[in-house]
Amino acid sequence: MIRVVAKTISATTAGRRLSEILDAVEHNREEFIVARHGQDVARIAPAGAPVRTARWSDVLAILERLPRPDSQFRRDITAARRRRAGLPRDPWARSSTRRS
Protein backbone atom coordinates (compact mmCIF):
# COMPACT_ATOMS: atom_id res chain seq x y z
CA MET A 1 0.00 0.00 0.00
CA ILE A 2 1.26 3.47 -0.85
CA ARG A 3 0.78 6.13 1.76
CA VAL A 4 -0.87 9.35 0.70
CA VAL A 5 1.05 12.53 1.51
CA ALA A 6 0.14 13.85 4.94
CA LYS A 7 -1.80 17.11 5.13
CA THR A 8 -0.07 19.88 7.08
CA ILE A 9 -2.24 21.70 9.61
CA SER A 10 -1.51 24.35 12.22
CA ALA A 11 -1.42 23.54 15.92
CA THR A 12 -4.41 25.87 16.33
CA THR A 13 -6.42 23.91 13.75
CA ALA A 14 -5.40 20.64 15.39
CA GLY A 15 -6.66 21.88 18.74
CA ARG A 16 -9.95 23.21 17.41
CA ARG A 17 -10.75 20.27 15.12
CA LEU A 18 -9.15 17.35 16.98
CA SER A 19 -12.27 15.18 16.97
CA GLU A 20 -12.76 15.66 13.21
CA ILE A 21 -9.06 14.96 12.57
CA LEU A 22 -9.15 11.78 14.64
CA ASP A 23 -12.22 10.61 12.71
CA ALA A 24 -10.34 11.16 9.42
CA VAL A 25 -7.36 9.22 10.75
CA GLU A 26 -9.49 6.37 12.09
CA HIS A 27 -11.93 5.97 9.21
CA ASN A 28 -9.98 7.19 6.17
CA ARG A 29 -6.44 6.38 7.34
CA GLU A 30 -5.44 9.99 6.69
CA GLU A 31 -2.28 11.47 8.18
CA PHE A 32 -1.66 14.98 9.40
CA ILE A 33 1.51 16.92 10.16
CA VAL A 34 1.01 19.49 12.90
CA ALA A 35 3.06 22.66 12.49
CA ARG A 36 3.73 25.35 15.07
CA HIS A 37 5.21 28.67 13.95
CA GLY A 38 5.98 27.14 10.55
CA GLN A 39 7.89 24.16 11.97
CA ASP A 40 6.60 20.58 11.80
CA VAL A 41 6.30 19.34 15.38
CA ALA A 42 4.06 16.26 15.31
CA ARG A 43 2.42 13.64 13.12
CA ILE A 44 -1.10 12.31 13.70
CA ALA A 45 -1.37 8.95 11.94
CA PRO A 46 -3.20 5.63 12.27
CA ALA A 47 -1.90 3.36 15.02
CA GLY A 48 -0.72 -0.14 14.29
CA ALA A 49 1.57 -1.48 11.64
CA PRO A 50 3.22 1.29 9.68
CA VAL A 51 2.20 1.68 6.07
CA ARG A 52 5.05 1.03 3.67
CA THR A 53 5.87 4.05 1.58
CA ALA A 54 7.06 3.77 -1.99
CA ARG A 55 8.98 6.08 -4.25
CA TRP A 56 7.70 6.67 -7.77
CA SER A 57 10.70 4.75 -9.07
CA ASP A 58 9.50 1.72 -7.05
CA VAL A 59 5.99 2.03 -8.48
CA LEU A 60 7.33 2.31 -12.03
CA ALA A 61 9.56 -0.74 -11.51
CA ILE A 62 6.52 -2.76 -10.38
CA LEU A 63 4.52 -1.60 -13.39
CA GLU A 64 7.38 -2.60 -15.72
CA ARG A 65 7.17 -6.18 -14.41
CA LEU A 66 3.46 -6.50 -15.17
CA PRO A 67 2.44 -8.27 -18.38
CA ARG A 68 1.76 -6.05 -21.37
CA PRO A 69 -1.84 -5.80 -22.61
CA ASP A 70 -2.51 -7.91 -25.69
CA SER A 71 -4.07 -6.69 -28.95
CA GLN A 72 -7.55 -7.80 -27.82
CA PHE A 73 -7.28 -5.42 -24.85
CA ARG A 74 -6.68 -2.49 -27.23
CA ARG A 75 -9.69 -3.50 -29.34
CA ASP A 76 -11.87 -3.78 -26.22
CA ILE A 77 -10.84 -0.32 -25.01
CA THR A 78 -11.40 1.20 -28.47
CA ALA A 79 -14.86 -0.39 -28.69
CA ALA A 80 -15.79 0.83 -25.20
CA ARG A 81 -14.69 4.37 -26.05
CA ARG A 82 -16.85 4.33 -29.18
CA ARG A 83 -19.89 3.17 -27.19
CA ARG A 84 -19.70 5.87 -24.53
CA ALA A 85 -22.51 8.36 -24.87
CA GLY A 86 -22.86 12.03 -24.17
CA LEU A 87 -19.22 13.07 -24.18
CA PRO A 88 -17.92 15.42 -26.88
CA ARG A 89 -14.94 14.19 -28.89
CA ASP A 90 -13.08 17.40 -28.03
CA PRO A 91 -13.93 18.39 -24.43
CA TRP A 92 -12.54 21.88 -25.07
CA ALA A 93 -14.69 22.48 -28.16
CA ARG A 94 -17.56 23.79 -26.01
CA SER A 95 -15.37 25.63 -23.53
CA SER A 96 -16.43 29.15 -22.61
CA THR A 97 -12.78 30.14 -22.37
CA ARG A 98 -11.55 31.96 -25.45
CA ARG A 99 -8.66 30.28 -27.23
CA SER A 100 -5.52 32.32 -27.79
mmCIF file of C-alpha atoms in Angstrom:
data_model
loop_
_atom_site.group_PDB
_atom_site.id
_atom_site.type_symbol
_atom_site.label_atom_id
_atom_site.label_comp_id
_atom_site.label_asym_id
_atom_site.label_seq_id
_atom_site.Cartn_x
_atom_site.Cartn_y
_atom_site.Cartn_z
ATOM 1 C CA MET A 1 0.000 0.000 0.000
ATOM 2 C CA ILE A 2 1.260 3.467 -0.849
ATOM 3 C CA ARG A 3 0.776 6.127 1.760
ATOM 4 C CA VAL A 4 -0.867 9.355 0.700
ATOM 5 C CA VAL A 5 1.045 12.527 1.508
ATOM 6 C CA ALA A 6 0.145 13.854 4.942
ATOM 7 C CA LYS A 7 -1.795 17.107 5.127
ATOM 8 C CA THR A 8 -0.070 19.876 7.084
ATOM 9 C CA ILE A 9 -2.245 21.702 9.609
ATOM 10 C CA SER A 10 -1.507 24.345 12.221
ATOM 11 C CA ALA A 11 -1.424 23.543 15.919
ATOM 12 C CA THR A 12 -4.412 25.870 16.330
ATOM 13 C CA THR A 13 -6.420 23.910 13.754
ATOM 14 C CA ALA A 14 -5.397 20.639 15.391
ATOM 15 C CA GLY A 15 -6.663 21.877 18.743
ATOM 16 C CA ARG A 16 -9.949 23.207 17.406
ATOM 17 C CA ARG A 17 -10.747 20.266 15.124
ATOM 18 C CA LEU A 18 -9.150 17.349 16.984
ATOM 19 C CA SER A 19 -12.272 15.182 16.975
ATOM 20 C CA GLU A 20 -12.756 15.657 13.215
ATOM 21 C CA ILE A 21 -9.058 14.961 12.568
ATOM 22 C CA LEU A 22 -9.148 11.780 14.643
ATOM 23 C CA ASP A 23 -12.219 10.614 12.706
ATOM 24 C CA ALA A 24 -10.345 11.159 9.418
ATOM 25 C CA VAL A 25 -7.359 9.219 10.751
ATOM 26 C CA GLU A 26 -9.488 6.368 12.089
ATOM 27 C CA HIS A 27 -11.933 5.972 9.215
ATOM 28 C CA ASN A 28 -9.979 7.193 6.173
ATOM 29 C CA ARG A 29 -6.441 6.376 7.340
ATOM 30 C CA GLU A 30 -5.437 9.986 6.687
ATOM 31 C CA GLU A 31 -2.280 11.466 8.178
ATOM 32 C CA PHE A 32 -1.658 14.977 9.404
ATOM 33 C CA ILE A 33 1.513 16.916 10.156
ATOM 34 C CA VAL A 34 1.010 19.494 12.904
ATOM 35 C CA ALA A 35 3.062 22.663 12.485
ATOM 36 C CA ARG A 36 3.731 25.353 15.067
ATOM 37 C CA HIS A 37 5.212 28.673 13.946
ATOM 38 C CA GLY A 38 5.981 27.136 10.550
ATOM 39 C CA GLN A 39 7.885 24.160 11.969
ATOM 40 C CA ASP A 40 6.597 20.578 11.804
ATOM 41 C CA VAL A 41 6.296 19.338 15.381
ATOM 42 C CA ALA A 42 4.057 16.255 15.307
ATOM 43 C CA ARG A 43 2.417 13.643 13.121
ATOM 44 C CA ILE A 44 -1.097 12.305 13.696
ATOM 45 C CA ALA A 45 -1.373 8.952 11.941
ATOM 46 C CA PRO A 46 -3.204 5.628 12.270
ATOM 47 C CA ALA A 47 -1.898 3.365 15.020
ATOM 48 C CA GLY A 48 -0.716 -0.139 14.285
ATOM 49 C CA ALA A 49 1.570 -1.485 11.636
ATOM 50 C CA PRO A 50 3.223 1.294 9.680
ATOM 51 C CA VAL A 51 2.197 1.677 6.072
ATOM 52 C CA ARG A 52 5.049 1.032 3.666
ATOM 53 C CA THR A 53 5.869 4.047 1.577
ATOM 54 C CA ALA A 54 7.062 3.771 -1.991
ATOM 55 C CA ARG A 55 8.981 6.081 -4.250
ATOM 56 C CA TRP A 56 7.699 6.667 -7.767
ATOM 57 C CA SER A 57 10.703 4.753 -9.069
ATOM 58 C CA ASP A 58 9.501 1.720 -7.047
ATOM 59 C CA VAL A 59 5.993 2.027 -8.478
ATOM 60 C CA LEU A 60 7.325 2.315 -12.029
ATOM 61 C CA ALA A 61 9.556 -0.741 -11.511
ATOM 62 C CA ILE A 62 6.523 -2.764 -10.379
ATOM 63 C CA LEU A 63 4.523 -1.598 -13.395
ATOM 64 C CA GLU A 64 7.376 -2.596 -15.716
ATOM 65 C CA ARG A 65 7.167 -6.180 -14.405
ATOM 66 C CA LEU A 66 3.456 -6.495 -15.167
ATOM 67 C CA PRO A 67 2.440 -8.271 -18.378
ATOM 68 C CA ARG A 68 1.760 -6.052 -21.370
ATOM 69 C CA PRO A 69 -1.837 -5.795 -22.607
ATOM 70 C CA ASP A 70 -2.509 -7.908 -25.688
ATOM 71 C CA SER A 71 -4.068 -6.692 -28.949
ATOM 72 C CA GLN A 72 -7.549 -7.796 -27.817
ATOM 73 C CA PHE A 73 -7.280 -5.421 -24.852
ATOM 74 C CA ARG A 74 -6.678 -2.490 -27.230
ATOM 75 C CA ARG A 75 -9.690 -3.502 -29.338
ATOM 76 C CA ASP A 76 -11.867 -3.784 -26.221
ATOM 77 C CA ILE A 77 -10.837 -0.318 -25.012
ATOM 78 C CA THR A 78 -11.396 1.199 -28.466
ATOM 79 C CA ALA A 79 -14.856 -0.395 -28.694
ATOM 80 C CA ALA A 80 -15.791 0.830 -25.198
ATOM 81 C CA ARG A 81 -14.693 4.366 -26.052
ATOM 82 C CA ARG A 82 -16.848 4.334 -29.182
ATOM 83 C CA ARG A 83 -19.889 3.172 -27.188
ATOM 84 C CA ARG A 84 -19.698 5.867 -24.526
ATOM 85 C CA ALA A 85 -22.507 8.361 -24.867
ATOM 86 C CA GLY A 86 -22.857 12.031 -24.170
ATOM 87 C CA LEU A 87 -19.219 13.066 -24.183
ATOM 88 C CA PRO A 88 -17.922 15.417 -26.877
ATOM 89 C CA ARG A 89 -14.941 14.191 -28.885
ATOM 90 C CA ASP A 90 -13.083 17.397 -28.030
ATOM 91 C CA PRO A 91 -13.931 18.395 -24.427
ATOM 92 C CA TRP A 92 -12.539 21.884 -25.074
ATOM 93 C CA ALA A 93 -14.687 22.478 -28.156
ATOM 94 C CA ARG A 94 -17.559 23.788 -26.012
ATOM 95 C CA SER A 95 -15.373 25.630 -23.526
ATOM 96 C CA SER A 96 -16.434 29.148 -22.610
ATOM 97 C CA THR A 97 -12.776 30.137 -22.367
ATOM 98 C CA ARG A 98 -11.554 31.960 -25.448
ATOM 99 C CA ARG A 99 -8.662 30.285 -27.228
ATOM 100 C CA SER A 100 -5.524 32.320 -27.794
#
